CSV table of C-alpha atoms in Angstrom, one decimal:
chain,number,residue,atom,x,y,z
A,104,MET,CA,-2.4,2.6,-2.9
A,105,THR,CA,1.2,1.7,-2.4
A,106,LYS,CA,1.5,-1.5,-0.4
A,107,GLY,CA,4.5,-3.5,0.8
A,108,LEU,CA,8.1,-2.6,0.1
A,109,SER,CA,8.8,0.1,-2.5
A,110,VAL,CA,12.1,1.4,-3.9
A,111,TRP,CA,12.9,5.1,-3.6
A,112,LYS,CA,16.1,7.1,-3.9
A,113,ASP,CA,17.7,9.4,-1.3
A,114,ASP,CA,19.7,12.4,-2.3
A,115,LEU,CA,22.9,10.3,-2.5
A,116,ASP,CA,21.2,8.1,-5.0
A,117,ASN,CA,21.0,5.2,-2.6
A,118,ASN,CA,18.1,2.7,-3.0
A,119,ILE,CA,15.7,3.0,-0.1
A,120,PHE,CA,13.4,0.1,0.5
A,121,LEU,CA,10.5,1.4,2.4
A,122,ASP,CA,7.0,0.2,3.5
A,123,ALA,CA,4.9,3.3,3.5
A,124,ASP,CA,2.4,1.8,6.0
A,125,ASN,CA,4.8,1.0,8.8
A,126,ILE,CA,8.0,2.8,7.9
A,127,PHE,CA,10.1,-0.4,7.8
A,128,TRP,CA,13.1,0.6,5.7
A,129,GLY,CA,16.5,-0.5,4.4
A,130,ILE,CA,19.3,1.1,2.4
A,131,GLY,CA,21.3,-0.7,-0.3
A,132,GLN,CA,21.5,-1.6,-4.0
A,133,THR,CA,19.3,-4.6,-3.4
A,134,ILE,CA,17.5,-5.7,-0.3
A,135,PRO,CA,19.3,-8.7,1.2
A,136,ARG,CA,17.4,-11.9,2.1
A,137,ASP,CA,18.1,-11.4,5.8
A,138,ALA,CA,16.3,-8.1,5.6
A,139,LEU,CA,13.3,-9.7,4.0
A,140,ILE,CA,13.2,-12.2,6.8
A,141,VAL,CA,13.3,-9.4,9.4
A,142,TYR,CA,10.7,-7.5,7.5
A,143,GLU,CA,8.3,-10.5,7.6
A,144,LYS,CA,9.0,-11.0,11.3
A,145,PHE,CA,8.3,-7.4,12.3
A,146,LYS,CA,5.8,-6.3,9.7
A,147,SER,CA,2.6,-7.0,11.7
A,148,LYS,CA,4.1,-5.5,14.9
A,149,LEU,CA,5.1,-2.3,13.1
A,150,ASP,CA,1.8,-2.1,11.4
A,151,ARG,CA,0.0,-2.1,14.8
A,152,GLU,CA,2.4,0.4,16.3
A,153,ILE,CA,2.0,2.9,13.5
A,154,GLU,CA,-1.8,2.4,13.5
A,155,ASP,CA,-1.9,3.1,17.3
A,156,PHE,CA,0.5,6.1,17.0
A,157,ARG,CA,-1.7,7.6,14.3
A,158,PHE,CA,-5.1,7.0,15.7
A,159,SER,CA,-5.0,6.2,19.4
A,160,GLN,CA,-2.3,8.4,21.0
A,161,GLU,CA,-3.5,10.2,24.1
A,162,LEU,CA,-3.6,14.0,24.7
A,163,SER,CA,-0.1,15.2,25.7
A,164,ALA,CA,-0.2,19.0,25.4
A,165,ILE,CA,-2.6,21.9,25.7
A,166,TYR,CA,-1.8,25.3,24.2
A,167,ILE,CA,-3.2,28.2,26.1
A,168,ASP,CA,-3.5,31.7,24.6
A,169,PRO,CA,-3.6,33.9,27.8
A,170,THR,CA,-4.2,36.9,25.6
A,171,ASP,CA,-5.4,37.6,22.1
A,172,LYS,CA,-3.3,40.7,21.9
A,173,CYS,CA,0.2,41.2,20.4
A,174,ASN,CA,2.7,44.0,20.3
A,175,ALA,CA,4.2,42.7,17.0
A,176,ARG,CA,2.8,43.1,13.5
A,177,CYS,CA,4.4,40.1,11.7
A,178,PRO,CA,3.0,40.0,8.2
A,179,TYR,CA,2.6,36.3,8.2
A,180,CYS,CA,0.8,35.8,11.5
A,181,TYR,CA,-2.0,33.2,11.5
A,182,VAL,CA,-3.9,35.3,14.1
A,183,PRO,CA,-6.1,37.9,12.3
A,184,LEU,CA,-5.1,41.5,12.9
A,185,LYS,CA,-8.5,42.4,14.4
A,186,ILE,CA,-8.1,39.7,17.1
A,187,ARG,CA,-4.5,40.8,17.8
A,188,THR,CA,-5.5,44.5,18.3
A,189,SER,CA,-8.9,44.3,19.9
A,190,GLY,CA,-9.0,40.8,21.5
A,191,ARG,CA,-9.3,40.0,25.2
A,192,SER,CA,-6.9,38.8,27.9
A,193,MET,CA,-7.5,36.2,30.6
A,194,THR,CA,-7.6,37.2,34.3
A,195,ASN,CA,-5.8,35.4,37.0
A,196,GLU,CA,-9.0,33.8,38.0
A,197,GLU,CA,-9.8,32.6,34.5
A,198,LEU,CA,-6.4,31.0,33.9
A,199,ASP,CA,-6.6,29.4,37.4
A,200,PHE,CA,-10.0,28.0,36.6
A,201,ILE,CA,-8.7,26.4,33.4
A,202,LEU,CA,-5.6,24.9,35.0
A,203,ARG,CA,-7.6,23.5,38.0
A,204,LYS,CA,-10.0,21.9,35.5
A,205,VAL,CA,-7.2,20.4,33.5
A,206,LYS,CA,-5.5,19.2,36.7
A,207,THR,CA,-8.6,17.5,37.9
A,208,GLN,CA,-8.7,15.4,34.7
A,209,PHE,CA,-4.9,15.0,34.0
A,210,GLY,CA,-3.0,16.0,37.0
A,211,THR,CA,-2.4,12.5,38.4
A,212,ARG,CA,-1.0,11.0,35.2
A,213,LYS,CA,2.4,9.5,35.5
A,214,ARG,CA,3.6,11.5,32.5
A,215,LYS,CA,2.9,15.2,33.1
A,216,LEU,CA,0.7,17.0,30.6
A,217,VAL,CA,2.5,19.9,28.8
A,218,ILE,CA,0.9,23.4,29.0
A,219,ILE,CA,2.3,25.8,26.5
A,220,PHE,CA,1.5,29.5,26.7
A,221,HIS,CA,1.3,30.7,23.1
A,222,ALA,CA,0.0,33.3,20.6
A,223,SER,CA,-0.4,36.1,20.5
A,224,GLU,CA,2.2,37.5,23.0
A,225,PRO,CA,1.8,35.8,26.4
A,226,LEU,CA,4.2,38.2,28.2
A,227,LEU,CA,1.7,40.9,27.7
A,228,VAL,CA,0.0,39.2,30.7
A,229,LYS,CA,3.3,38.2,32.3
A,230,ASP,CA,2.0,38.3,35.9
A,231,VAL,CA,-1.0,36.1,35.1
A,232,VAL,CA,1.2,33.5,33.3
A,233,PHE,CA,4.0,33.5,35.9
A,234,SER,CA,1.6,33.2,38.8
A,235,ALA,CA,0.1,30.1,37.1
A,236,ILE,CA,3.5,28.5,36.5
A,237,ARG,CA,4.5,29.1,40.1
A,238,LYS,CA,1.3,27.5,41.4
A,239,TYR,CA,1.0,24.5,39.1
A,240,HIS,CA,4.6,23.6,38.2
A,241,LYS,CA,4.4,20.4,40.2
A,242,TYR,CA,1.5,19.1,38.1
A,243,PHE,CA,2.4,20.2,34.5
A,244,LYS,CA,5.4,20.8,32.3
A,245,PHE,CA,5.2,24.4,31.0
A,246,GLY,CA,6.3,26.0,27.8
A,247,LEU,CA,6.2,29.6,26.6
A,248,GLN,CA,6.5,31.0,23.1
A,249,THR,CA,7.5,34.7,22.9
A,250,ASN,CA,8.9,37.5,20.7
A,251,ALA,CA,11.0,38.4,23.8
A,252,THR,CA,10.3,42.2,23.5
A,253,LEU,CA,8.9,42.3,27.1
A,254,MET,CA,11.4,39.9,28.6
A,255,LYS,CA,13.6,41.1,31.5
A,256,LYS,CA,16.6,39.3,33.0
A,257,GLN,CA,14.6,38.3,36.0
A,258,ASP,CA,12.0,36.8,33.8
A,259,ALA,CA,14.6,34.6,32.1
A,260,GLU,CA,15.8,33.5,35.6
A,261,PHE,CA,12.2,32.7,36.6
A,262,LEU,CA,11.7,30.5,33.5
A,263,LYS,CA,14.9,28.7,34.0
A,264,LYS,CA,14.2,28.1,37.7
A,265,TYR,CA,10.9,26.4,36.9
A,266,ARG,CA,12.4,24.6,33.9
A,267,VAL,CA,10.0,26.1,31.4
A,268,GLY,CA,10.5,25.3,27.7
A,269,VAL,CA,11.0,28.6,26.0
A,270,GLY,CA,10.6,29.4,22.3
A,271,ILE,CA,11.9,32.7,21.0
A,272,SER,CA,11.2,34.1,17.5
A,273,LEU,CA,14.0,35.4,15.3
A,274,ASP,CA,13.9,35.6,11.5
A,275,ALA,CA,17.3,37.0,10.6
A,276,VAL,CA,20.8,37.7,12.0
A,277,SER,CA,20.7,41.2,10.7
A,278,ALA,CA,18.8,43.6,13.0
A,279,ALA,CA,17.4,45.6,10.0
A,280,ARG,CA,16.2,42.5,8.1
A,281,ASN,CA,14.7,40.8,11.2
A,282,ASN,CA,12.9,43.9,12.3
A,283,ARG,CA,11.4,44.3,8.8
A,284,LEU,CA,10.1,40.7,9.0
A,285,ARG,CA,9.0,41.0,12.6
A,286,PRO,CA,8.0,44.7,13.2
A,287,ASP,CA,6.4,45.8,16.4
A,288,VAL,CA,3.5,48.2,16.9
A,289,ASN,CA,6.0,51.2,17.2
A,290,GLY,CA,7.8,50.4,13.9
A,291,GLY,CA,10.8,48.8,15.5
A,292,GLY,CA,11.3,45.1,16.0
A,293,ASN,CA,12.4,42.4,18.4
A,294,PHE,CA,16.1,41.9,17.4
A,295,ALA,CA,17.7,43.8,20.4
A,296,SER,CA,15.4,42.1,22.8
A,297,VAL,CA,16.2,38.6,21.5
A,298,MET,CA,19.9,39.3,21.7
A,299,SER,CA,19.6,40.2,25.4
A,300,ALA,CA,17.4,37.1,26.0
A,301,LEU,CA,19.9,34.8,24.3
A,302,ASP,CA,22.6,36.1,26.6
A,303,TRP,CA,20.4,35.7,29.7
A,304,PHE,CA,19.5,32.1,28.8
A,305,ASP,CA,23.2,31.3,28.0
A,306,GLY,CA,22.9,27.8,26.7
A,307,TYR,CA,19.7,26.9,28.6
A,308,PRO,CA,18.8,23.4,27.4
A,309,GLY,CA,15.1,24.2,27.3
A,310,LEU,CA,15.5,27.0,24.8
A,311,ASN,CA,14.4,26.9,21.1
A,312,VAL,CA,14.6,29.6,18.6
A,313,ILE,CA,11.9,29.6,15.9
A,314,THR,CA,12.5,31.1,12.5
A,315,THR,CA,9.6,31.5,10.2
A,316,VAL,CA,10.9,30.9,6.6
A,317,THR,CA,9.6,33.2,3.9
A,318,LYS,CA,10.9,34.3,0.5
A,319,HIS,CA,12.6,37.2,2.3
A,320,ASN,CA,14.8,35.2,4.6
A,321,VAL,CA,15.1,31.8,2.9
A,322,GLY,CA,18.7,32.6,1.8
A,323,GLY,CA,19.9,33.2,5.3
A,324,LEU,CA,19.2,29.9,7.1
A,325,THR,CA,22.8,28.8,7.4
A,326,GLN,CA,23.8,32.2,8.8
A,327,ILE,CA,21.1,31.8,11.4
A,328,VAL,CA,22.4,28.4,12.4
A,329,ASN,CA,26.0,29.7,12.7
A,330,PHE,CA,24.9,32.7,14.7
A,331,LEU,CA,22.8,30.7,17.1
A,332,HIS,CA,25.5,28.2,17.6
A,333,ARG,CA,27.8,31.0,18.8
A,334,LYS,CA,25.0,32.0,21.2
A,335,LYS,CA,24.9,28.4,22.6
A,336,VAL,CA,21.3,27.9,21.5
A,337,PRO,CA,20.6,24.1,21.5
A,338,CYS,CA,17.8,24.0,18.9
A,339,VAL,CA,16.5,26.1,16.1
A,340,LEU,CA,13.3,25.4,14.1
A,341,LEU,CA,13.3,26.6,10.5
A,342,ASN,CA,9.6,26.4,10.0
A,343,PRO,CA,7.8,27.2,6.7
A,344,VAL,CA,5.4,30.1,6.7
A,345,ARG,CA,1.9,28.9,7.0
A,346,LEU,CA,-0.5,30.2,4.4
A,347,THR,CA,-3.6,30.2,6.6
A,348,GLN,CA,-4.2,33.9,6.3
A,349,LYS,CA,-4.3,35.8,3.0
A,350,ASN,CA,-1.6,38.2,3.9
A,351,SER,CA,1.0,35.4,4.2
A,352,ARG,CA,0.4,33.8,0.8
A,353,ASN,CA,2.7,36.0,-1.2
A,354,LEU,CA,5.5,35.3,1.3
A,355,LYS,CA,5.8,31.5,0.4
A,356,PRO,CA,9.4,30.7,-0.5
A,357,ASP,CA,10.2,28.8,-3.7
A,358,GLU,CA,10.3,25.1,-2.5
A,359,ASP,CA,13.5,24.2,-4.4
A,360,ILE,CA,15.3,27.3,-3.0
A,361,TYR,CA,14.0,26.6,0.5
A,362,ALA,CA,15.1,22.9,0.3
A,363,ARG,CA,18.6,23.8,-0.8
A,364,ASN,CA,19.1,26.4,1.9
A,365,PHE,CA,17.4,24.2,4.6
A,366,ILE,CA,19.8,21.3,3.7
A,367,ARG,CA,22.8,23.6,3.9
A,368,ALA,CA,21.7,24.8,7.3
A,369,VAL,CA,21.2,21.2,8.5
A,370,ASP,CA,24.7,20.2,7.3
A,371,ALA,CA,26.2,23.3,8.9
A,372,ALA,CA,24.6,22.3,12.2
A,373,MET,CA,26.0,18.8,12.0
A,374,GLU,CA,29.5,20.2,11.2
A,375,LEU,CA,29.4,22.7,14.0
A,376,SER,CA,28.3,19.9,16.4
A,377,VAL,CA,31.3,17.8,15.4
A,378,LYS,CA,33.9,20.5,15.6
A,379,SER,CA,32.8,22.2,18.9
A,380,LYS,CA,31.7,21.3,22.4
A,381,HIS,CA,28.3,22.8,21.8
A,382,LYS,CA,25.6,20.8,19.8
A,383,ILE,CA,22.9,22.6,17.8
A,384,ILE,CA,20.1,20.8,16.0
A,385,VAL,CA,17.5,21.8,13.5
A,386,GLY,CA,14.4,20.7,15.3
A,387,ASN,CA,12.1,20.1,12.4
A,388,PHE,CA,14.8,18.1,10.6
A,389,ALA,CA,15.3,16.1,13.8
A,390,ASN,CA,11.7,15.2,13.6
A,391,VAL,CA,12.1,13.9,10.1
A,392,ILE,CA,15.0,11.7,11.2
A,393,LEU,CA,12.9,10.4,14.1
A,394,ALA,CA,10.0,9.7,11.7
A,395,ILE,CA,12.3,7.3,10.0
A,396,VAL,CA,14.4,5.7,12.7
A,397,ALA,CA,11.9,5.9,15.6
A,398,PRO,CA,8.5,7.0,14.3
A,399,GLU,CA,6.7,7.0,17.7
A,400,ALA,CA,9.4,9.2,19.3
A,401,ARG,CA,8.4,12.2,17.1
A,402,ARG,CA,7.8,15.4,19.1
A,403,LEU,CA,6.3,17.6,16.5
A,404,MET,CA,2.9,16.2,15.6
A,405,CYS,CA,2.2,18.3,12.5
A,406,ASP,CA,3.9,15.8,10.2
A,407,ILE,CA,1.9,12.7,10.9
A,408,SER,CA,-1.5,11.8,9.6
A,409,PRO,CA,-3.9,12.5,11.1
A,410,CYS,CA,-2.0,15.5,12.6
A,411,GLY,CA,-1.9,16.0,16.3
A,412,GLY,CA,-4.5,18.8,16.3
A,413,GLY,CA,-7.6,17.8,18.3
A,414,ARG,CA,-5.9,14.5,19.2
A,415,CYS,CA,-2.5,14.9,20.8
A,416,PHE,CA,-3.0,18.6,21.6
A,417,PHE,CA,-5.5,21.4,21.2
A,418,THR,CA,-5.6,25.2,21.9
A,419,ILE,CA,-7.7,27.2,24.4
A,420,THR,CA,-8.1,30.8,23.2
A,421,ALA,CA,-8.2,33.8,25.5
A,422,SER,CA,-12.0,33.7,25.4
A,423,GLY,CA,-12.0,30.1,26.3
A,424,ASN,CA,-12.8,28.5,23.0
A,425,MET,CA,-11.3,25.1,22.5
A,426,ILE,CA,-10.0,24.6,18.9
A,427,PRO,CA,-8.0,21.8,17.4
A,428,CYS,CA,-4.9,23.9,16.9
A,429,GLY,CA,-3.9,27.6,17.0
A,430,GLU,CA,-3.8,27.7,13.2
A,431,PHE,CA,-7.6,27.5,13.3
A,432,ILE,CA,-8.0,30.6,15.4
A,433,GLY,CA,-9.1,32.8,12.5
A,434,LEU,CA,-11.3,30.1,10.8
A,435,LYS,CA,-15.0,29.6,11.4
A,436,ARG,CA,-16.8,26.4,12.7
A,437,PHE,CA,-13.8,24.8,14.3
A,438,SER,CA,-14.7,25.4,18.0
A,439,GLY,CA,-15.2,22.3,20.1
A,440,GLY,CA,-16.8,24.2,22.9
A,441,ASN,CA,-15.8,26.7,25.6
A,442,ILE,CA,-13.6,25.6,28.5
A,443,PHE,CA,-15.5,27.8,30.9
A,444,LYS,CA,-18.7,25.9,30.4
A,445,ASP,CA,-17.9,22.7,28.5
A,446,SER,CA,-15.7,19.7,29.3
A,447,ILE,CA,-12.5,18.7,27.6
A,448,ALA,CA,-14.0,15.3,26.8
A,449,LYS,CA,-16.9,17.1,25.0
A,450,ALA,CA,-14.4,19.1,22.9
A,451,MET,CA,-12.4,16.0,22.0
A,452,GLN,CA,-15.6,14.3,20.7
A,453,SER,CA,-16.9,17.5,19.0
A,454,PRO,CA,-17.5,17.5,15.2
A,455,ALA,CA,-14.8,20.1,14.8
A,456,PHE,CA,-12.1,17.9,16.4
A,457,LYS,CA,-13.3,14.8,14.7
A,458,LYS,CA,-13.1,16.5,11.3
A,459,ILE,CA,-9.4,17.1,11.8
A,460,ARG,CA,-8.8,13.6,13.1
A,461,SER,CA,-10.6,12.2,10.1
A,462,ARG,CA,-8.1,13.7,7.6
A,463,LYS,CA,-5.9,10.9,6.5
A,464,VAL,CA,-3.2,10.7,3.8
A,465,GLU,CA,-4.9,7.6,2.4
A,466,ASP,CA,-7.8,9.8,1.3
A,467,ILE,CA,-5.7,12.5,-0.4
A,468,ALA,CA,-4.8,12.3,-4.1
A,469,GLU,CA,-1.1,11.7,-4.7
A,470,CYS,CA,-0.5,11.2,-1.0
A,471,ASP,CA,-2.3,7.9,-1.2
A,472,VAL,CA,0.3,6.4,-3.6
A,473,CYS,CA,3.3,8.3,-2.1
A,474,VAL,CA,5.8,6.0,-0.2
A,475,LEU,CA,6.6,8.9,2.1
A,476,ARG,CA,3.1,9.5,3.2
A,477,ASN,CA,3.5,8.5,6.9
A,478,ILE,CA,6.8,10.4,7.2
A,479,CYS,CA,5.5,13.7,5.8
A,480,GLY,CA,1.8,13.6,6.9
A,481,ALA,CA,0.8,16.3,4.3
A,482,PRO,CA,0.5,19.2,6.7
A,483,CYS,CA,-1.3,21.5,7.4
A,484,PRO,CA,-5.1,20.9,7.5
A,485,ALA,CA,-5.8,24.5,8.7
A,486,GLU,CA,-3.7,25.9,5.9
A,487,LEU,CA,-5.3,23.7,3.3
A,488,HIS,CA,-8.8,24.4,4.5
A,489,ALA,CA,-8.1,28.1,4.3
A,490,LEU,CA,-6.9,27.6,0.7
A,491,GLY,CA,-10.2,25.8,-0.2
A,492,ASN,CA,-9.8,22.1,0.4
A,493,MET,CA,-8.4,20.3,3.5
A,494,ASN,CA,-8.1,17.0,1.6
A,495,LYS,CA,-5.2,18.0,-0.6
A,496,LYS,CA,-1.5,17.4,-0.5
A,497,SER,CA,0.7,19.9,1.4
A,498,VAL,CA,1.6,23.2,-0.3
A,499,PHE,CA,5.2,22.3,0.6
A,500,CYS,CA,5.0,18.8,-0.9
A,501,GLU,CA,8.2,19.1,-3.0
A,502,PHE,CA,10.1,20.6,-0.1
A,503,TYR,CA,9.2,17.8,2.2
A,504,LYS,CA,10.3,15.2,-0.4
A,505,LYS,CA,13.7,16.8,-0.8
A,506,ILE,CA,14.2,17.0,3.0
A,507,ILE,CA,13.2,13.4,3.6
A,508,ALA,CA,15.6,12.3,0.8
A,509,HIS,CA,18.3,14.2,2.6
A,510,ALA,CA,17.4,12.6,5.9
A,511,PHE,CA,17.8,9.1,4.4
A,512,GLY,CA,21.2,10.3,3.0
A,513,VAL,CA,22.3,11.4,6.5
A,514,ILE,CA,21.2,8.0,7.9
A,515,ALA,CA,23.1,6.2,5.1
A,516,GLN,CA,26.2,8.0,6.3
A,517,ARG,CA,25.5,7.1,9.9
A,518,LYS,CA,25.3,10.7,10.9
A,519,GLU,CA,21.7,10.7,12.2
A,520,MET,CA,22.8,11.0,15.9
A,521,LEU,CA,24.2,14.4,15.1
A,522,CYS,CA,20.7,15.6,14.3
A,523,LEU,CA,19.0,14.5,17.5
A,524,ARG,CA,18.7,16.0,21.0
A,525,PRO,CA,21.2,14.6,23.5
A,526,GLU,CA,18.4,13.6,25.9
A,527,GLY,CA,16.4,11.9,23.2
A,528,LEU,CA,19.3,9.6,22.3
A,529,LYS,CA,19.2,7.9,25.6
A,530,ASN,CA,15.8,6.4,25.0
A,531,LEU,CA,16.4,5.0,21.5
A,532,LYS,CA,16.7,1.2,21.3
A,533,TYR,CA,17.1,-0.9,18.2
A,534,GLN,CA,14.2,-3.1,17.2
A,535,TYR,CA,16.1,-4.5,14.2
A,536,PHE,CA,19.6,-3.7,12.7
A,537,LEU,CA,21.3,-5.5,9.9
A,538,LYS,CA,25.0,-4.9,9.1
A,539,GLY,CA,26.5,-6.6,6.1
A,540,LYS,CA,28.1,-6.2,2.7
A,541,ASP,CA,25.0,-4.5,1.3
A,542,LYS,CA,23.7,-2.1,3.9
C-alpha cells in the first residue's frame, strides 16, 4: 500500500506531492524543505482528521421516498420499473409519524438534520410533502428532487419561502433530445416543465440542476452549462449514469470522452463566472476541489471511502424500509429494518448498513496502491454489488483520475475559488500555506 508522500502528475504536467492517507499535498518540480517540515508537523493531525471523517462522522441527512411511483420512464433509473408503476405512497399520517420519530432523536441538535424528499417523483404526493415541510421546517432543513412535471408557480414560491433545496432534472438543452432521454408515461418529457420552473426560481440560491450523463448526451455538457448560466442557475451536477439496474448498463459513456467534455464544461463554468455577475459551478467538480483543499468540507459523500451510505445518510422507502442509500432500492438483503416498527439506531447497527460501512479502498485491488484513493473513494458500492462484486474499483475509475488531475491543475493556477459555492468560501481557513519560488 502506498504510504507517505508520492509523486503524481496533474493535467498541466505539474508534479503533485501527495500523501494518499491524509491528502497533504504540494505542487512543484521538487518539494521544498519548508514543505517537508510542514508535512511532518501536520501529518499526525491530518491522519486523525481524515480517519475521523471517514469512519466517525455523524448522520447528517435522511432521504425519504414519499412515493414509489413515478410519472417518468427514464431508461437509466435505479428504481425498478415494477416499483415505479405499482408501488405505494405514504399517507400524511405515515410521513408525520416518521418525522416525529426523527425529530425525537435529532430535532434538538444544534446543526439541523437535512431531510430530502427523493425518488421516485415526490410531487405525485405534493400535498403530503408540503404539509410536512410546513409543519417541521423549524426542526429540519428540507430538500426535494423532482422532474418538475407537476410543479406550478405557487409550488416554486412555497419552496422558496421555506428555503427548501431543490434539485431539478434536465439532460439536454434540446427539448427533443431531453424528452427522449427523460420520457414521461404519456410519451412526452419534462423539458417544457423544467423551463417554466427555471423561470419561476429565477436565480434561487437553493436550486441545483442534475444532469445524468450517458453516451447519448455526453457531448452536450458545455451547452448545458452555458444554457443554465443564462437561466441564472447557481449549480449543475453532471453525474455519471449509475449502472445499478441492467437497463442502464448499455448507456455508460466512454470515460475518455466523458472526461474531455466534463472538463470543457468545468472550464466554461469558470470562464462564465469570471466574465459575468452570475456564478455557476459544477457541483461534483466542486466536491473534487474540496476533497483536495478541504477534505472534511465535502458535501457529496459518494466519493469518500467508506461512502456516506448507512453512515452519513440513509434512505426511507415509501413502505418504510430503511436502506443505506436509494441506489439499493432494487437490491435484496440491504434493509436495516422498517421505520414504522424499528429504531433508527437499530438500522444504523444492522448487518446491511455495516456491510456498506466496511467497504474501504484499502481492501480494493488497485485502489489500495492508488495515491488518489481518498479523493475518489471508488464509488458506487450499490452499482458494483449489482455488477457482481462490491469490493472492486469504480466503473468510472479512469474518468475520476482525469477529473482529479484537472482539479489539481485548476488549483495550480489559483482558480479553485471559481469552482466553489460562494457561501462555502466563507468557512474555509488555511491550515498550512507555503508560497515560494517552487510552489
